[in-house]
mmCIF file of C-alpha atoms and ligand atoms in Angstrom:
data_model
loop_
_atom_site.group_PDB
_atom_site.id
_atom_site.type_symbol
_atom_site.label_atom_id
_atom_site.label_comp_id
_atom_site.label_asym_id
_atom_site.label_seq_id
_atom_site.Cartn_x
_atom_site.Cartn_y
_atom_site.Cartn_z
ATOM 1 C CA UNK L 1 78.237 95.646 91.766
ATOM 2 C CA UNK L 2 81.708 97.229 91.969
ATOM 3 C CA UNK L 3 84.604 95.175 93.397
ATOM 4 C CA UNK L 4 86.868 96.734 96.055
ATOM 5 C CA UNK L 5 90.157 95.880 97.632
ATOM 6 C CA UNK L 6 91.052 96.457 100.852
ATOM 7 C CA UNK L 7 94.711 95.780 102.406
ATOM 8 C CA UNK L 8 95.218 95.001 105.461
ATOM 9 C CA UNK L 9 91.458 95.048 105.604
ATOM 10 C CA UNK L 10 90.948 92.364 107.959
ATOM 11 C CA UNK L 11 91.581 93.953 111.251
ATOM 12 C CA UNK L 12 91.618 98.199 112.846
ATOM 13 C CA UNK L 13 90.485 100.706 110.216
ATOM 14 C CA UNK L 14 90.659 98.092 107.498
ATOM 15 C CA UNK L 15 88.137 96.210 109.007
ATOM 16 C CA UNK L 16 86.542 98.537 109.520
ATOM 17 C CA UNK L 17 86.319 100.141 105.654
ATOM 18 C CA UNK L 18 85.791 96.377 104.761
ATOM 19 C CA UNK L 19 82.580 96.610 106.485
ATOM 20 C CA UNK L 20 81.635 99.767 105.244
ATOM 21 C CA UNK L 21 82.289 99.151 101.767
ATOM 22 C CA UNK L 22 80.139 96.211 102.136
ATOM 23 C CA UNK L 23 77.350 97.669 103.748
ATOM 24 C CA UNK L 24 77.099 100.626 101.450
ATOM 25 C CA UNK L 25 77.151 97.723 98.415
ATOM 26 C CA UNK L 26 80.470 96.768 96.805
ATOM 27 C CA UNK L 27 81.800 93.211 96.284
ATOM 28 C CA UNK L 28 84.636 93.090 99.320
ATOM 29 C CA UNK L 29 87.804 91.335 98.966
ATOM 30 C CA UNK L 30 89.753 91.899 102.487
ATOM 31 C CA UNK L 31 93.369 91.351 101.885
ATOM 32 C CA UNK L 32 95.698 90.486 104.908
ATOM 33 C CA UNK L 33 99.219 88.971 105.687
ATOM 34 C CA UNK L 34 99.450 86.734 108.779
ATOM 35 C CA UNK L 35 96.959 86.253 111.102
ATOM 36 C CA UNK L 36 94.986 83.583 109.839
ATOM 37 C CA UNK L 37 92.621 83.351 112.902
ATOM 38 C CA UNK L 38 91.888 87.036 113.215
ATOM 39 C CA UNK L 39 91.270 86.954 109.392
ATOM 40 C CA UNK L 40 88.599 83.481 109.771
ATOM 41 C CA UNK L 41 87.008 84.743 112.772
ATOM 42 C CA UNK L 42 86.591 88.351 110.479
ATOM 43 C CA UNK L 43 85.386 86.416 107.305
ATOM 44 C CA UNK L 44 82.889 84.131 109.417
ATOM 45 C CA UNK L 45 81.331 87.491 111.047
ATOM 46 C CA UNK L 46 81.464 89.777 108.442
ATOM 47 C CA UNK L 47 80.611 87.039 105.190
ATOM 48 C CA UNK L 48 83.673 89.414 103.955
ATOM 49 C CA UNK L 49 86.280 87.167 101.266
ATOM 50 C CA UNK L 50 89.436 86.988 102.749
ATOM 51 C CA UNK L 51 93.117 86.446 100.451
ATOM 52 C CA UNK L 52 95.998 86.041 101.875
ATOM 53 C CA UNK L 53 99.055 87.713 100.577
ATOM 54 C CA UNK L 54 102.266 90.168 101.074
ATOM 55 C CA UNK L 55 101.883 93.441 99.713
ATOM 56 C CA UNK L 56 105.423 94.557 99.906
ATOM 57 C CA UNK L 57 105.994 91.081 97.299
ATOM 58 C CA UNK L 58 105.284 92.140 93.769
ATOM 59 C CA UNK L 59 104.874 88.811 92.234
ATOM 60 C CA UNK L 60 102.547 87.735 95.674
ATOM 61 C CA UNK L 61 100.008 90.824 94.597
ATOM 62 C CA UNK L 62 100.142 90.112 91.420
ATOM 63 C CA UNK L 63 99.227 86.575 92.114
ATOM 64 C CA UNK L 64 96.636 87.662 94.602
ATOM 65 C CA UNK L 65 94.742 90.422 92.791
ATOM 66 C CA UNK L 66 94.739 87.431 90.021
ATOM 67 C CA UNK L 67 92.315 85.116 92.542
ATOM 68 C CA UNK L 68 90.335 87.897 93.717
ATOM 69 C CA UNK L 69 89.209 88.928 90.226
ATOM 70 C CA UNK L 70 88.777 85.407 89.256
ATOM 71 C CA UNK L 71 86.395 85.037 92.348
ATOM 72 C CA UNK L 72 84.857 88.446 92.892
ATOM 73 C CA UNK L 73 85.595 90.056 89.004
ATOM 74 C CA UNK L 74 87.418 92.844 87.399
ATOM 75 C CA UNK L 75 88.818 95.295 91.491
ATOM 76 C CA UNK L 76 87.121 99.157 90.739
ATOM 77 C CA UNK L 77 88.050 100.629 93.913
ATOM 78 C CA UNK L 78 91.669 99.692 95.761
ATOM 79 C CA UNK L 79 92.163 101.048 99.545
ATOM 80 C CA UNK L 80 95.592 100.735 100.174
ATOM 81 C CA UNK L 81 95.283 100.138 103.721
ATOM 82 C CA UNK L 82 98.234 97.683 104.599
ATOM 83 C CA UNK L 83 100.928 99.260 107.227
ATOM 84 C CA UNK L 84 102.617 98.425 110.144
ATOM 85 C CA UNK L 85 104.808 100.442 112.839
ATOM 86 C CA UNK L 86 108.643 99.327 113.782
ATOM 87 C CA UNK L 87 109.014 102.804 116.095
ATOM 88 C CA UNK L 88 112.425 103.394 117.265
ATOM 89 C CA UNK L 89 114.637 106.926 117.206
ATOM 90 C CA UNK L 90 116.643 106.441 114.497
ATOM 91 C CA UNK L 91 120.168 105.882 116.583
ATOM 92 C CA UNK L 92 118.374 102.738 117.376
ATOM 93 C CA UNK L 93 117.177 101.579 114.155
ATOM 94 C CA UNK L 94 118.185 98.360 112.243
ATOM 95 C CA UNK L 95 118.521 99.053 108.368
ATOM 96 C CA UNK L 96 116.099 96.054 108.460
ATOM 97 C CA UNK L 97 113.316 98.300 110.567
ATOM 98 C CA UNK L 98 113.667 100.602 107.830
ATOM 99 C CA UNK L 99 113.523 98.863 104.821
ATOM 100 C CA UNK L 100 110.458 96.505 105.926
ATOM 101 C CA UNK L 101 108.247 99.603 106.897
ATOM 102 C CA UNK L 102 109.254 101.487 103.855
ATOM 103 C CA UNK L 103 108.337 98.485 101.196
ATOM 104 C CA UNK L 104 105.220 97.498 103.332
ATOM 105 C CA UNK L 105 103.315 100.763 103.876
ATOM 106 C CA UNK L 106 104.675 102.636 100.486
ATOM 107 C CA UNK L 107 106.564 99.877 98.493
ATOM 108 C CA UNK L 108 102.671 98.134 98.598
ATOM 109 C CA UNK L 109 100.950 101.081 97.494
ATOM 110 C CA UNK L 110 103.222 100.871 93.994
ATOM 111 C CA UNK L 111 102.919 97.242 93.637
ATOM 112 C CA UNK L 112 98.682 96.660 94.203
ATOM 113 C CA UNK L 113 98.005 99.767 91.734
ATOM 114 C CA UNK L 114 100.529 98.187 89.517
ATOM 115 C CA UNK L 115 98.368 95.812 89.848
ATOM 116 C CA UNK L 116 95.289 96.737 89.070
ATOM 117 C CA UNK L 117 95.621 100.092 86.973
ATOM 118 C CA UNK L 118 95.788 98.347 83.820
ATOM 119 C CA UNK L 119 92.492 97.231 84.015
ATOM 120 C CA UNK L 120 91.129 100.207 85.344
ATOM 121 C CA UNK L 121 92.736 102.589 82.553
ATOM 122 C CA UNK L 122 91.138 99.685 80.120
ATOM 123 C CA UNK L 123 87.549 99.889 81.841
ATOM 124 C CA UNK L 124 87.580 103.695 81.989
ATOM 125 C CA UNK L 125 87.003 103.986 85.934
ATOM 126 C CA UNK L 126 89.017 103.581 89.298
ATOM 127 C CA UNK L 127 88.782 104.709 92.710
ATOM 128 C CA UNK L 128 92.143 104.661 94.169
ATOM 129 C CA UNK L 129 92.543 105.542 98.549
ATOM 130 C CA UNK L 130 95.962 105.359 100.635
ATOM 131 C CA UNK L 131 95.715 105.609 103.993
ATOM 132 C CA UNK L 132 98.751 107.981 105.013
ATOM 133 C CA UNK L 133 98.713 109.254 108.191
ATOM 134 C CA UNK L 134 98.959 112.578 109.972
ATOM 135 C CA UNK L 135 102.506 111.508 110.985
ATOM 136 C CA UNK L 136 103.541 111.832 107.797
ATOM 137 C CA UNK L 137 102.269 115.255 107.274
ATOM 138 C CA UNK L 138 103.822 116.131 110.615
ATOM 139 C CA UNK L 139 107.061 113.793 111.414
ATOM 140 C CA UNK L 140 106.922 111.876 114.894
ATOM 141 C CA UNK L 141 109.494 111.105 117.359
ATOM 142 C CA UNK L 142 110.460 107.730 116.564
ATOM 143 C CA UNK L 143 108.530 107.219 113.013
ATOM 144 C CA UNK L 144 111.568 108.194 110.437
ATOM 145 C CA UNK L 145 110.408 105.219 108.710
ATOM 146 C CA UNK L 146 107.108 105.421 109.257
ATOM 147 C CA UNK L 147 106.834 108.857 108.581
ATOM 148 C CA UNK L 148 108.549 108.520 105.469
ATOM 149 C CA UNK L 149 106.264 105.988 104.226
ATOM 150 C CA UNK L 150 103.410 108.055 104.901
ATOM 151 C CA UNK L 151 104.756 111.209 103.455
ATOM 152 C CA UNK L 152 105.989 109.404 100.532
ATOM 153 C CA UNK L 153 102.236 107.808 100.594
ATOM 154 C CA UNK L 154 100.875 111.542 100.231
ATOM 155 C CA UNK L 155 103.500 112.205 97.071
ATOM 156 C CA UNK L 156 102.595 109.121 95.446
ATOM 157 C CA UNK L 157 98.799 110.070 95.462
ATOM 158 C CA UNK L 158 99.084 113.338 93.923
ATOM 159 C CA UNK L 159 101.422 111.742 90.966
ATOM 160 C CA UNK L 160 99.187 109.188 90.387
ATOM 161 C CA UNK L 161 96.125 111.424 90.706
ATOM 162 C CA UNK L 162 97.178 113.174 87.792
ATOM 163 C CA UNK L 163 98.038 109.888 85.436
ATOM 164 C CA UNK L 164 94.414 108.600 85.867
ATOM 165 C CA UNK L 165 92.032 111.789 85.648
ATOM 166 C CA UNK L 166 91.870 111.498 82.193
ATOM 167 C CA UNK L 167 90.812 107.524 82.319
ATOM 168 C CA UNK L 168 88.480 108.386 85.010
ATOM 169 C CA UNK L 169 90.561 107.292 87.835
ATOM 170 C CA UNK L 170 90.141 109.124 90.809
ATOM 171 C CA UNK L 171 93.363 108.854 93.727
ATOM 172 C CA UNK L 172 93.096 110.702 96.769
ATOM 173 C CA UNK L 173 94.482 109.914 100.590
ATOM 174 C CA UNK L 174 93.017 109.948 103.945
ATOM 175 C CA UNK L 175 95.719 110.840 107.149
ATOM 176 C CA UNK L 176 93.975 109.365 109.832
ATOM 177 C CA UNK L 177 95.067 110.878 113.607
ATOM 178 C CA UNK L 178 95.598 108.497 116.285
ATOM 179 C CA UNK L 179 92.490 106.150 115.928
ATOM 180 C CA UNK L 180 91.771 103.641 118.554
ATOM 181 C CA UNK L 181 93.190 100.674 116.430
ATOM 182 C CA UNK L 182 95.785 97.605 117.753
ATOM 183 C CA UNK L 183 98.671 99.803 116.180
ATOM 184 C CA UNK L 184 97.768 102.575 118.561
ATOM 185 C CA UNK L 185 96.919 100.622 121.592
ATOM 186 C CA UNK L 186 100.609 99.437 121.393
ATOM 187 C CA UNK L 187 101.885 103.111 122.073
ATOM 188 C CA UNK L 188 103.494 103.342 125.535
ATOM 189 C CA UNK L 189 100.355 104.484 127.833
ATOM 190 C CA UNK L 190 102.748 107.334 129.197
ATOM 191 C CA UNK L 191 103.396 108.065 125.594
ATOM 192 C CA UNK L 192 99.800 107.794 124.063
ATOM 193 C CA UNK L 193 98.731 109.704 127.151
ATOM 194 C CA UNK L 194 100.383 113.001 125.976
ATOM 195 C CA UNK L 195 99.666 112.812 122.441
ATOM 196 C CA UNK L 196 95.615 112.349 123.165
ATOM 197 C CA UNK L 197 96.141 115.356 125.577
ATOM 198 C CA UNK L 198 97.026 117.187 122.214
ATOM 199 C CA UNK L 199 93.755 116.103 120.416
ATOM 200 C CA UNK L 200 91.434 119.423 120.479
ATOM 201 C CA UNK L 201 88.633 116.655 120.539
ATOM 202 C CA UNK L 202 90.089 114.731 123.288
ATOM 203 C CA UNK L 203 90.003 111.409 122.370
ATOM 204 C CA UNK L 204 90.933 108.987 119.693
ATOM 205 C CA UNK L 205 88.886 108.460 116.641
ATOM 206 C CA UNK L 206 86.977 105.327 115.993
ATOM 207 C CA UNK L 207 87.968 103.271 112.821
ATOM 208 C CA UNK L 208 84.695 104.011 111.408
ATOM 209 C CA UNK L 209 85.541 107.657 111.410
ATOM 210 C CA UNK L 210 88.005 106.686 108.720
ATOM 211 C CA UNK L 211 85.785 104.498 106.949
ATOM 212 C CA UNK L 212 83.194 106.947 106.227
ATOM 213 C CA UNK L 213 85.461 109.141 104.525
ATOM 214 C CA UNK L 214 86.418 106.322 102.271
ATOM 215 C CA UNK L 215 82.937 105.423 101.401
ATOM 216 C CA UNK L 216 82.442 108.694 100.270
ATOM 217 C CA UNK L 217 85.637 109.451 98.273
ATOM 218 C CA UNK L 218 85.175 105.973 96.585
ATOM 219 C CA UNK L 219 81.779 107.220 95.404
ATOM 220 C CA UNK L 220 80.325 108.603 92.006
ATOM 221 C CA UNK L 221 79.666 111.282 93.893
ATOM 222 C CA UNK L 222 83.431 112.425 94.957
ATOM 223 C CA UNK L 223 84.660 111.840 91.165
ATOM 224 C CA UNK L 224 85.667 115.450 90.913
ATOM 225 C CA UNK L 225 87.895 115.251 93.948
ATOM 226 C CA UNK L 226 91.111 113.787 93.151
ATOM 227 C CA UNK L 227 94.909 114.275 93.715
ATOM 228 C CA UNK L 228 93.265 115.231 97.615
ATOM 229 C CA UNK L 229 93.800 114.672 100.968
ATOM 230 C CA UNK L 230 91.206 114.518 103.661
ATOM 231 C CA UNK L 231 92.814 114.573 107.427
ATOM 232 C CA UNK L 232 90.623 113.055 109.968
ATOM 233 C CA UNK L 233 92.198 113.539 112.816
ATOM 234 C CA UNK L 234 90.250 115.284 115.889
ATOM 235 C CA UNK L 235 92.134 118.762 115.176
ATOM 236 C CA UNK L 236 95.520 117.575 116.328
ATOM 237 C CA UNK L 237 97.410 118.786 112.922
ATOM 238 C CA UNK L 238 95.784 121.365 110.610
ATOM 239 C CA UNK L 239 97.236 121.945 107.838
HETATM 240 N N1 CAA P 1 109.801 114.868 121.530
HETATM 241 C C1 CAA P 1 110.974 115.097 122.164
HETATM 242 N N2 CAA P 1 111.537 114.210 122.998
HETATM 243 C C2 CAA P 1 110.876 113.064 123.210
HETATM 244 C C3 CAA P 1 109.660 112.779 122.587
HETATM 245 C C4 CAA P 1 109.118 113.737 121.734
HETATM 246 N N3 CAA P 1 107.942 113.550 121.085
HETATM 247 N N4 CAA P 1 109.254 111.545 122.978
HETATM 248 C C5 CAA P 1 110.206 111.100 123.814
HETATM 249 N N5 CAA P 1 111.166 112.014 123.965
HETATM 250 C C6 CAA P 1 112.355 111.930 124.812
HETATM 251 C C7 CAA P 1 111.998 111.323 126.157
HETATM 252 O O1 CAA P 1 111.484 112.338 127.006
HETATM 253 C C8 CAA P 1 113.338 110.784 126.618
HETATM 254 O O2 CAA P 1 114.136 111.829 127.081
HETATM 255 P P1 CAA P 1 114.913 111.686 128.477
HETATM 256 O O3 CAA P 1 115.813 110.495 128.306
HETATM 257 O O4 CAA P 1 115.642 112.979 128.595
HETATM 258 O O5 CAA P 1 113.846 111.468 129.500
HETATM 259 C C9 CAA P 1 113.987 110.320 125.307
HETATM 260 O O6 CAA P 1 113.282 111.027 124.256
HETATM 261 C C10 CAA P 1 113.849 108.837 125.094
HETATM 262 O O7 CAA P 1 112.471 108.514 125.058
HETATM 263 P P2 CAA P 1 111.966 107.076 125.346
HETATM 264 O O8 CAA P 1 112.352 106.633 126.704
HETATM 265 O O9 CAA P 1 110.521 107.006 124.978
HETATM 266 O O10 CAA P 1 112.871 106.254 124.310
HETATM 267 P P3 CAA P 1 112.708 104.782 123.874
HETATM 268 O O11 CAA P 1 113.882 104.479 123.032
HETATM 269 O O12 CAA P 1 112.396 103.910 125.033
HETATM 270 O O13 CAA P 1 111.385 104.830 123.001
HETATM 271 C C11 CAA P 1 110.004 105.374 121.172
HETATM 272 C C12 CAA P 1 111.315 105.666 121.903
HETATM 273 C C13 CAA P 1 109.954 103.918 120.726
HETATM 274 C C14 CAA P 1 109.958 106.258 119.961
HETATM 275 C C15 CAA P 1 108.798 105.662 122.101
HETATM 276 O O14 CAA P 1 108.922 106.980 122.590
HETATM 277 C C16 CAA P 1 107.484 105.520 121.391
HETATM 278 O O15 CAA P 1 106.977 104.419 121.183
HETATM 279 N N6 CAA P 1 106.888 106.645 120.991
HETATM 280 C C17 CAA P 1 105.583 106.623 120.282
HETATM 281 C C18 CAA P 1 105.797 106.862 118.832
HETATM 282 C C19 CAA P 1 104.455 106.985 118.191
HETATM 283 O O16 CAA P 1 103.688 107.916 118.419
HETATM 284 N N7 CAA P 1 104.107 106.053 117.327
HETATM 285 C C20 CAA P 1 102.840 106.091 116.701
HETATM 286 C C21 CAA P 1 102.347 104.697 116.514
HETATM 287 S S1 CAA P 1 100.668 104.664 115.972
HETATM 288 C C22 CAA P 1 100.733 105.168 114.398
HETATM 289 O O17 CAA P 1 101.779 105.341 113.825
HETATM 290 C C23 CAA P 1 99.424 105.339 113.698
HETATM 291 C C24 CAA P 1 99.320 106.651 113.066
HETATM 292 O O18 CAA P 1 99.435 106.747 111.848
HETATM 293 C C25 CAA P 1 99.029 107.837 113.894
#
């Protein structure tokens, strides 16, 4: 049974990729950072291991991916999943709003496959997804750092795509759209209210809708797609 990581996989689409990994038969280790009673309550319904730890701290992953292969084995697949909004137009942005978004949704995504790519390149095989996001193919008002992130998300998974064909390793990104998550929900309603007006499909996606495409790029089925990224996002970027 292969082992897979998920960050930030306790809660919105990481919960809900948690669940889907499980269900379609890997060993699930659901990473989060703070929420101790979301992460229980998500353990106790899901039978889902739960390990507490900070993504953007090197030394912390390290330490963590160290327990979850003592307790689970050797990770296989890693969803880098972790990432958290600190909107603001930039003439109103701390240096501190910056950093923290930049070393927690793309500083995290260099330290857990630090992590773990030794032992993949060892074993011969690795499944490697970042969540981006479609605002980092397409900016946002009020995302510099965010957007960065993201974008810088989508340049780190073709690099590293190319590093780990030859070892088997396969590293591709999904850009969700606006999905119905926490993170979303905490839009303006005036705000969110324009941007769903702009999804052809007219409506959010569900987290699930982002979880199946992880199932299936995670599988021994998708190992010739790598270096990729799949946008699931209702038609409201195409590119
Ligand atoms: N383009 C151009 N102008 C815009 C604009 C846009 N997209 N959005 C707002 N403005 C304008 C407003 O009309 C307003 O102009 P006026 O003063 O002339 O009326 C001006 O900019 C200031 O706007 P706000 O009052 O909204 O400014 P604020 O400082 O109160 O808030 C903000 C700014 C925090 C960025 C707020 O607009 C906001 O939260 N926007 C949502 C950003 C967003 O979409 N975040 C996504 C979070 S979810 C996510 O990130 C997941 C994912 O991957 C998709």
């Amino acid at each position: 049974m292969r082992v897979a990581l998920v960050t930030g996989g306790t809660r919105g689409i990481g919960e809900a990729i948690s669940v889907g990994l499980k269900d379609a038969g890997y060993k699930v280790a659901a990473n989060y950072a703070g929420n101790d009673e979301r992460a229980q309550a998500f353990r106790e319904r899901t039978g889902i291991s739960v390990f507490k730890f900070d993504v953007s701290d090197p030394e912390a992953v390290n330490a963590g991916v160290k327990a979850i292969e003592a307790e689970l084995g050797p990770v296989d697949v890693l969803i880098n999943n972790a990432g958290i909004t600190k909107d603001g137009t930039i003439h109103k942005m701390g240096y501190e709003q910056w950093k923290h978004v930049i070393e927690t949704n793309l500083g995290s995504c260099f330290n857990c496959c630090r992590s773990v790519i030794d032992g993949m390149r060892a074993r011969k095989f690795g499944r490697i997804v970042n969540i981006g996001s479609i605002n980092g193919q397409a900016g946002q008002y009020g995302q510099v750092n965010y957007a960065a992130a993201k974008s810088g998300i989508h340049g780190f998974t073709k690099a590293l795509a190319q590093e780990g064909a030859r070892n088997n390793i396969t590293v591709n990104a999904i850009a969700p759209g606006y999905i119905d998550t926490d993170m979303v929900r905490s839009v303006p309603p005036n705000v969110l209210e324009k941007i769903v007006a702009k999804i052809p499909v007219g409506r959010l996606g569900h987290a699930d809708e982002i979880a199946r495409g992880v199932v299936f790029l995670v599988s021994d089925d998708a190992g010739f797609i790598t270096g990729s990224t799949l946008s699931i996002n209702g038609g409201q970027h195409m590119y």
